[in-house]
């Protein structure tokens, strides 16, 4: 898949979070201490979640796919 911003190849993974958010290559215990090749995103406003996501390490963008989630809109 290509990045919609810079057209470079992007890497498939997941966004996993509780009080901190991390892009990970595969799901693991929620310690959120980044492993090699993972990216930690600080943010204390999120609750527990796991979403399919692609990362572009060239332009530092993450594309999230939430099509398999039930979304409540206000």
PDB file of C-alpha atoms in Angstrom:
ATOM      1  CA  UNK A   1       0.000   0.000   0.000  1.00  0.00           C
ATOM      2  CA  UNK A   2       1.192   3.523  -0.768  1.00  0.00           C
ATOM      3  CA  UNK A   3       1.085   6.529   1.556  1.00  0.00           C
ATOM      4  CA  UNK A   4      -1.678   8.950   0.482  1.00  0.00           C
ATOM      5  CA  UNK A   5       0.588  11.885   1.461  1.00  0.00           C
ATOM      6  CA  UNK A   6       4.044  11.122   0.002  1.00  0.00           C
ATOM      7  CA  UNK A   7       3.364   7.992  -2.138  1.00  0.00           C
ATOM      8  CA  UNK A   8       6.095   5.935  -0.390  1.00  0.00           C
ATOM      9  CA  UNK A   9       5.418   2.346   0.648  1.00  0.00           C
ATOM     10  CA  UNK A  10       3.724   2.073   4.084  1.00  0.00           C
ATOM     11  CA  UNK A  11       3.951  -0.724   6.650  1.00  0.00           C
ATOM     12  CA  UNK A  12       0.934  -2.632   7.996  1.00  0.00           C
ATOM     13  CA  UNK A  13       0.449  -2.922  11.746  1.00  0.00           C
ATOM     14  CA  UNK A  14      -1.863  -1.934  14.587  1.00  0.00           C
ATOM     15  CA  UNK A  15      -2.588   0.997  16.864  1.00  0.00           C
ATOM     16  CA  UNK A  16      -2.796  -0.325  20.412  1.00  0.00           C
ATOM     17  CA  UNK A  17      -3.524   1.767  23.451  1.00  0.00           C
ATOM     18  CA  UNK A  18      -4.737   2.370  26.942  1.00  0.00           C
ATOM     19  CA  UNK A  19      -3.334   5.555  28.464  1.00  0.00           C
ATOM     20  CA  UNK A  20      -0.536   5.614  25.874  1.00  0.00           C
ATOM     21  CA  UNK A  21      -0.816   4.864  22.166  1.00  0.00           C
ATOM     22  CA  UNK A  22       1.656   2.832  20.104  1.00  0.00           C
ATOM     23  CA  UNK A  23       1.847   1.658  16.504  1.00  0.00           C
ATOM     24  CA  UNK A  24       2.944  -2.001  16.653  1.00  0.00           C
ATOM     25  CA  UNK A  25       3.781  -4.674  14.096  1.00  0.00           C
ATOM     26  CA  UNK A  26       1.782  -7.371  15.914  1.00  0.00           C
ATOM     27  CA  UNK A  27      -0.392  -7.444  19.013  1.00  0.00           C
ATOM     28  CA  UNK A  28       1.414  -8.079  22.299  1.00  0.00           C
ATOM     29  CA  UNK A  29       0.902  -7.521  26.016  1.00  0.00           C
ATOM     30  CA  UNK A  30      -0.143  -3.937  26.631  1.00  0.00           C
ATOM     31  CA  UNK A  31       3.017  -2.683  28.287  1.00  0.00           C
ATOM     32  CA  UNK A  32       3.446  -0.155  25.487  1.00  0.00           C
ATOM     33  CA  UNK A  33       7.179  -0.022  25.888  1.00  0.00           C
ATOM     34  CA  UNK A  34       8.060   0.184  22.213  1.00  0.00           C
ATOM     35  CA  UNK A  35       9.947  -2.700  20.697  1.00  0.00           C
ATOM     36  CA  UNK A  36      12.399  -2.239  17.825  1.00  0.00           C
ATOM     37  CA  UNK A  37      10.627  -0.743  14.780  1.00  0.00           C
ATOM     38  CA  UNK A  38       7.547   0.384  16.755  1.00  0.00           C
ATOM     39  CA  UNK A  39       6.454   3.987  17.353  1.00  0.00           C
ATOM     40  CA  UNK A  40       5.091   5.253  20.692  1.00  0.00           C
ATOM     41  CA  UNK A  41       2.564   8.097  20.597  1.00  0.00           C
ATOM     42  CA  UNK A  42       1.933   9.833  23.936  1.00  0.00           C
ATOM     43  CA  UNK A  43      -1.672  10.669  24.731  1.00  0.00           C
ATOM     44  CA  UNK A  44      -3.528  10.181  28.008  1.00  0.00           C
ATOM     45  CA  UNK A  45      -7.038  10.738  26.603  1.00  0.00           C
ATOM     46  CA  UNK A  46      -7.539   7.353  24.911  1.00  0.00           C
ATOM     47  CA  UNK A  47      -9.187   4.279  26.415  1.00  0.00           C
ATOM     48  CA  UNK A  48      -8.297   0.653  25.555  1.00  0.00           C
ATOM     49  CA  UNK A  49      -8.343  -0.123  21.838  1.00  0.00           C
ATOM     50  CA  UNK A  50      -6.718  -2.054  19.007  1.00  0.00           C
ATOM     51  CA  UNK A  51      -7.105  -0.819  15.395  1.00  0.00           C
ATOM     52  CA  UNK A  52      -5.671  -1.895  12.036  1.00  0.00           C
ATOM     53  CA  UNK A  53      -3.247   0.829  10.913  1.00  0.00           C
ATOM     54  CA  UNK A  54      -0.519   1.498   8.354  1.00  0.00           C
ATOM     55  CA  UNK A  55       2.493   3.708   9.124  1.00  0.00           C
ATOM     56  CA  UNK A  56       4.615   5.840   6.817  1.00  0.00           C
ATOM     57  CA  UNK A  57       7.924   6.374   8.539  1.00  0.00           C
ATOM     58  CA  UNK A  58       9.003   8.761   5.735  1.00  0.00           C
ATOM     59  CA  UNK A  59       6.410  11.478   6.381  1.00  0.00           C
ATOM     60  CA  UNK A  60       5.371  10.289   9.868  1.00  0.00           C
ATOM     61  CA  UNK A  61       1.703   9.649   9.061  1.00  0.00           C
ATOM     62  CA  UNK A  62      -0.526   6.800  10.286  1.00  0.00           C
ATOM     63  CA  UNK A  63      -3.542   5.652   8.256  1.00  0.00           C
ATOM     64  CA  UNK A  64      -6.178   3.940  10.447  1.00  0.00           C
ATOM     65  CA  UNK A  65      -8.791   1.459   9.196  1.00  0.00           C
ATOM     66  CA  UNK A  66     -11.780   1.258  11.517  1.00  0.00           C
ATOM     67  CA  UNK A  67     -14.176  -0.382   9.036  1.00  0.00           C
ATOM     68  CA  UNK A  68     -14.500  -3.470  11.264  1.00  0.00           C
ATOM     69  CA  UNK A  69     -15.548  -1.384  14.322  1.00  0.00           C
ATOM     70  CA  UNK A  70     -19.027  -0.444  15.406  1.00  0.00           C
ATOM     71  CA  UNK A  71     -19.053   3.355  15.581  1.00  0.00           C
ATOM     72  CA  UNK A  72     -21.522   5.442  17.557  1.00  0.00           C
ATOM     73  CA  UNK A  73     -22.024   8.896  16.137  1.00  0.00           C
ATOM     74  CA  UNK A  74     -23.525  11.748  18.110  1.00  0.00           C
TER      75      UNK A  74
END
